Short mmCIF file of C-alpha atoms in Angstrom, two decimals:
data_model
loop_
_atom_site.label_atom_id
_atom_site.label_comp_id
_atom_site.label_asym_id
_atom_site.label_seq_id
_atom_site.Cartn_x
_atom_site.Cartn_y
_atom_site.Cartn_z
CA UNK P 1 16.41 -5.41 -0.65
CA UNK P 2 15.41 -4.24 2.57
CA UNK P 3 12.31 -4.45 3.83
CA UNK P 4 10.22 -2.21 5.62
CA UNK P 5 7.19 -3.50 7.77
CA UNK P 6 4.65 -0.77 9.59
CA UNK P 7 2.53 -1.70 11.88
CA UNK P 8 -0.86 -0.87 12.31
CA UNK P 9 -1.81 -0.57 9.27
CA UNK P 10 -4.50 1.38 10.08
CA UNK P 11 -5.43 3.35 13.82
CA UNK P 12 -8.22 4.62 14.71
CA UNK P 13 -7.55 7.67 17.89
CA UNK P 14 -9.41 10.54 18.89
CA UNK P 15 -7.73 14.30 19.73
CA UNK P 16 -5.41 14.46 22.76
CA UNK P 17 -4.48 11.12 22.40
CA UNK P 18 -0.85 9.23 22.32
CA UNK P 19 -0.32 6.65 19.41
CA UNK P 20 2.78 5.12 18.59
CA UNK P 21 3.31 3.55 14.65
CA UNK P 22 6.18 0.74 14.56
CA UNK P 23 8.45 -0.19 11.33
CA UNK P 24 10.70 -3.04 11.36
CA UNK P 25 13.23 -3.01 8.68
CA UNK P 26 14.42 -6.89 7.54
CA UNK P 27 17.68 -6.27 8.54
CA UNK P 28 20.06 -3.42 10.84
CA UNK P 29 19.55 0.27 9.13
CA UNK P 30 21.87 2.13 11.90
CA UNK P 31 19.19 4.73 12.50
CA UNK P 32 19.09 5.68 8.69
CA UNK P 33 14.81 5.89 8.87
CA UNK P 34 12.77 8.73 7.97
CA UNK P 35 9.17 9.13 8.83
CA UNK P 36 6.66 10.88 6.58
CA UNK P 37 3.21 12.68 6.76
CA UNK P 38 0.89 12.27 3.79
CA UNK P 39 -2.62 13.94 3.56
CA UNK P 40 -4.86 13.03 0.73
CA UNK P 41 -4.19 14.65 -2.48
CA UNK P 42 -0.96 16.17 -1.08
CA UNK P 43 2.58 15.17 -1.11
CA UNK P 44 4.58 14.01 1.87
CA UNK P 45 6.04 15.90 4.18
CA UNK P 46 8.88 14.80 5.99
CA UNK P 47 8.22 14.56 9.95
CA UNK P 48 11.76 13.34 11.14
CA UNK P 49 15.24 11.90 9.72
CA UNK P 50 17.48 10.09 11.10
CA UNK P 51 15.43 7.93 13.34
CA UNK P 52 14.91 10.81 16.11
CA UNK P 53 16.03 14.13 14.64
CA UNK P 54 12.90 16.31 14.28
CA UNK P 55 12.82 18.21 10.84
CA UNK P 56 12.71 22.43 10.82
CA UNK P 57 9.12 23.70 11.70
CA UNK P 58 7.50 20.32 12.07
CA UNK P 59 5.70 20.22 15.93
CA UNK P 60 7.46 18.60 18.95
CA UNK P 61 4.49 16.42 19.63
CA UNK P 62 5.67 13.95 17.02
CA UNK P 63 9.37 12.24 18.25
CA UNK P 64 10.85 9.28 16.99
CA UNK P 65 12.84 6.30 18.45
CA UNK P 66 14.51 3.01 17.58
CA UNK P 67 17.86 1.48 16.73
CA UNK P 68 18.65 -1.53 15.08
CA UNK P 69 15.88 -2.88 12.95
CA UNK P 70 12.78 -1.06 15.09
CA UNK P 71 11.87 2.02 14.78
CA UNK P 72 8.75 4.03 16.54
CA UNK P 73 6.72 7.26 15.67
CA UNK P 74 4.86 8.92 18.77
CA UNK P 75 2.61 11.96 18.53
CA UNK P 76 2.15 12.40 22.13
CA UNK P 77 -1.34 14.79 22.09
CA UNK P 78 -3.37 14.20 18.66
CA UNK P 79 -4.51 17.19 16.82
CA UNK P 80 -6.74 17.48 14.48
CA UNK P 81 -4.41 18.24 11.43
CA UNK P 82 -2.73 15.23 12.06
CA UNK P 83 -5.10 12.64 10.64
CA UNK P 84 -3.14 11.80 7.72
CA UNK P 85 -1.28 7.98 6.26
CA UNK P 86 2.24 8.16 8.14
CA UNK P 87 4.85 6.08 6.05
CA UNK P 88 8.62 5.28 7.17
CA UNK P 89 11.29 5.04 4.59
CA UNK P 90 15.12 3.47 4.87
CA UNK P 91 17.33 5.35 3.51
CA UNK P 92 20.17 2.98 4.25
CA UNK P 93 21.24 1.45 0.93
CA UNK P 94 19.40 1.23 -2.29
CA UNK P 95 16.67 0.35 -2.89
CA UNK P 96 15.31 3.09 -0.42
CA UNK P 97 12.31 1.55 0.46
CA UNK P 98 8.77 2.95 2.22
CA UNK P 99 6.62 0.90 4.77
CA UNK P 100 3.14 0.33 3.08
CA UNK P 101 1.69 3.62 5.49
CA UNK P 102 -0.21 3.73 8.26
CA UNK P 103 -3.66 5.36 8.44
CA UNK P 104 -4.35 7.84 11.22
CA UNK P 105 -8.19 7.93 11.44
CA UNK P 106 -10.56 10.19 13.69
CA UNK P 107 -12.34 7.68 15.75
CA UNK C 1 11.13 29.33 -0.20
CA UNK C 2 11.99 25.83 -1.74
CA UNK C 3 9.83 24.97 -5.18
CA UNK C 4 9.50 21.86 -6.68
CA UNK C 5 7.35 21.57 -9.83
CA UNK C 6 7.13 19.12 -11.99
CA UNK C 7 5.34 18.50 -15.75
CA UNK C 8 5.35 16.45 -18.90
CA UNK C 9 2.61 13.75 -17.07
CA UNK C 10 -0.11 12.72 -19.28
CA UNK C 11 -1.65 9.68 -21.10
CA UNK C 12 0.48 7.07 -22.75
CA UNK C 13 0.02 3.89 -24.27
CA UNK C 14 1.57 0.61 -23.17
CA UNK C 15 5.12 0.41 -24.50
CA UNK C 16 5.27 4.18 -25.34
CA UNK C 17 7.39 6.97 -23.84
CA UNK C 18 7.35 10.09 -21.98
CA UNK C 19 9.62 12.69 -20.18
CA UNK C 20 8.86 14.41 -16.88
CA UNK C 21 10.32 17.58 -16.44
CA UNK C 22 11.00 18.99 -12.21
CA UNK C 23 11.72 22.56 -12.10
CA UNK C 24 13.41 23.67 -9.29
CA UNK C 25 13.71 27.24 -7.16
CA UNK C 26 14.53 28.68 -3.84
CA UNK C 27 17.80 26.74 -3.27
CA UNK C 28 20.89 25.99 -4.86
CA UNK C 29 20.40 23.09 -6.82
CA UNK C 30 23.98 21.69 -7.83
CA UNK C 31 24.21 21.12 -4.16
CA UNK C 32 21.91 18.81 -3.58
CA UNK C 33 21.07 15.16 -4.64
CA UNK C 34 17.66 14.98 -6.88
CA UNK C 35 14.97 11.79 -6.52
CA UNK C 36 12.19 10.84 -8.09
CA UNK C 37 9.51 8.80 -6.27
CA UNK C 38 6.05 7.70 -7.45
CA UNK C 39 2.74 6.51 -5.67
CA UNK C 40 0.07 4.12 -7.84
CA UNK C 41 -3.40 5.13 -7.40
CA UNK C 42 -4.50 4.13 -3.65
CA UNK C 43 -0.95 2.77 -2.83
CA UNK C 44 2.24 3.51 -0.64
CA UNK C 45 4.88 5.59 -2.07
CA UNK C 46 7.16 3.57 -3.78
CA UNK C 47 11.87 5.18 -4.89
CA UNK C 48 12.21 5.31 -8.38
CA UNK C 49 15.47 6.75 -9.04
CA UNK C 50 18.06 9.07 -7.51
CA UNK C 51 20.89 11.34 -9.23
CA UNK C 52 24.21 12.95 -7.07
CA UNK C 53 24.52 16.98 -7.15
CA UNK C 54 27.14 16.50 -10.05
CA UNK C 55 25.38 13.32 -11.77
CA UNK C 56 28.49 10.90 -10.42
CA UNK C 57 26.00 8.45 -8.68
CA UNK C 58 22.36 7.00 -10.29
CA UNK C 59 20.40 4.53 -9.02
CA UNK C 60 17.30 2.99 -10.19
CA UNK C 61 14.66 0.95 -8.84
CA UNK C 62 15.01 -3.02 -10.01
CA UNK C 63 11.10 -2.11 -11.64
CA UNK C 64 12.51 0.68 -14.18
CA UNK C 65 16.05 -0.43 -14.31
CA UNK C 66 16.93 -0.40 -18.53
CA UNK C 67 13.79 1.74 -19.55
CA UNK C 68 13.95 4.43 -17.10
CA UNK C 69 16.87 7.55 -17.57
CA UNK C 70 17.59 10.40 -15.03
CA UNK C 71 19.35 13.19 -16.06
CA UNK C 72 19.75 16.73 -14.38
CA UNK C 73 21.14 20.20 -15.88
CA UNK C 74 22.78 22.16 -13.00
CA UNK C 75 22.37 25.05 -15.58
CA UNK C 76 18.50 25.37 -15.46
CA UNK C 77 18.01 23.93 -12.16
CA UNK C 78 15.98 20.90 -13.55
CA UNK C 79 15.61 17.60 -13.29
CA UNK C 80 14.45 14.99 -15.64
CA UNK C 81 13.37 11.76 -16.12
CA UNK C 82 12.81 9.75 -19.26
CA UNK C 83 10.72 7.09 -19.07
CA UNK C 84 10.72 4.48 -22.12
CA UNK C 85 9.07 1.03 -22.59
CA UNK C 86 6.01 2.11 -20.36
CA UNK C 87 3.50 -0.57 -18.94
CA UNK C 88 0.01 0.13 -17.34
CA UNK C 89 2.30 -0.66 -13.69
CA UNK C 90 3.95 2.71 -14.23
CA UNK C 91 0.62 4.16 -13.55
CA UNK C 92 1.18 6.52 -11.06
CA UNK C 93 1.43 10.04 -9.50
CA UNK C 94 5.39 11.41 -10.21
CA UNK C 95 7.26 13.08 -7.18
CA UNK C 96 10.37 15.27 -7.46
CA UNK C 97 11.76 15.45 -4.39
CA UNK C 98 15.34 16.55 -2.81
CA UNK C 99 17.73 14.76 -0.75
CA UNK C 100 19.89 16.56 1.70
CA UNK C 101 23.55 15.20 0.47
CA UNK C 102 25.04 12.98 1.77
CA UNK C 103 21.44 11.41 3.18
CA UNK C 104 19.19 10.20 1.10
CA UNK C 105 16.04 11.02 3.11
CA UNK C 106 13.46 13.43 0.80
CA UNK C 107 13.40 16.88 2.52
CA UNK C 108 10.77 18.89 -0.02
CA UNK C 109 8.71 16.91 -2.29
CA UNK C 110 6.98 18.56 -5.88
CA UNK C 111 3.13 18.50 -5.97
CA UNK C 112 3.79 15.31 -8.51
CA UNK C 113 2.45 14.77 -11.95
CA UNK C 114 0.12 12.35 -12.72
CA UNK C 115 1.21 9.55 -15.43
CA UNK C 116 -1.50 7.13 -16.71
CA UNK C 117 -0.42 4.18 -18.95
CA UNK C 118 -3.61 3.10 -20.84
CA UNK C 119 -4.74 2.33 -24.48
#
């Protein structure tokens, strides 16, 4: 199985500022990484696909990078809707498997 | 407008059984590969199982792999999944959500149903 390790666990940032969220995936995933947005009580939403590609409607303050087995989510200006746990998922073979989330706090 | 709604979450004891239901709208359903996914109380999200558009591929986590069953009926736009053999670890809240074929990312997630193995 592969495995998918974020990093922080939990961030603490205030509005208007940049924060990047790593995942490292045990072995190559060939861009095959999605990143998701979770609020409490809601289901997640899915931010980006393919490592970099930006899904329909979601803002162009979050991008994505990587290749390989690292991957990066940067919201470049922090709003205040985006508080949320961020989780990255490889979609690469089976078992797809989630990073344990990252939690975007309001410092 | 894509809907995802799912049912048939509840109470169950250890070793019983239960079948969520997803009912889906707002796209065309045979075209598209169907997942589940679940998320314990205060944990990350966690695949469960996926099913093709025609029900030619299923895969199932290694943790429900010989009690859990995933079925779809193109007719009704639904997908199910029958879960047997239940153990207080299948506690959890129950996402349907859809992959865009042939990726296997989740594009719309359900609101989830809640299932709670206790006696």
């Amino acid at each position: 199985d592969i495995q998918m390790t974020q990093s922080p666990s939990s961030l603490s940032a205030s509005v208007g500022d940049r924060v990047t969220i790593t995942c490292r995936a045990s072995q190559g995933i060939s861009n095959s990484l999605a990143w998701y947005q979770q609020k409490p009580g809601k289901a997640p939403k899915l931010l980006l696909y393919g490592a970099s590609r930006l899904e329909s409607g979601v803002p162009s303050r979050f991008s994505g990078s990587g290749s390989g087995t690292d991957y990066t989510l940067t919201i470049s200006s922090l709003q205040p809707e985006d508080f949320a746990t961020y989780y990255c998922q490889q979609y690469y073979s089976t078992p797809y498997t989630f990073g344990q989330g990252t939690k975007l706090e309001i410092k | 407008e894509v809907q995802l709604v799912e049912s048939g979450g509840g109470l169950v004891k250890p070793g019983g059984s239960l079948r969520l239901s997803c009912a889906a709208s707002g796209f065309t359903f045979s075209s598209y590969s169907m997942n589940w996914v679940r998320q314990a109380p205060g944990k990350g999200l966690e695949w469960v199982s996926s099913i093709s558009s025609s029900s030619s591929y299923i895969y199932y986590a290694d943790s429900v792999e010989g009690r859990f069953t995933i079925s779809r009926d193109n007719a009704k736009n639904s997908l199910y999944l029958q879960m047997n053999s239940l153990r207080a670890e299948d506690t959890a809240v129950y996402y349907c959500a859809r992959g865009p074929s042939p990726a296997k990312y989740f594009d719309y997630w359900g609101q989830g149903t809640l299932v709670t193995v206790s006696s």
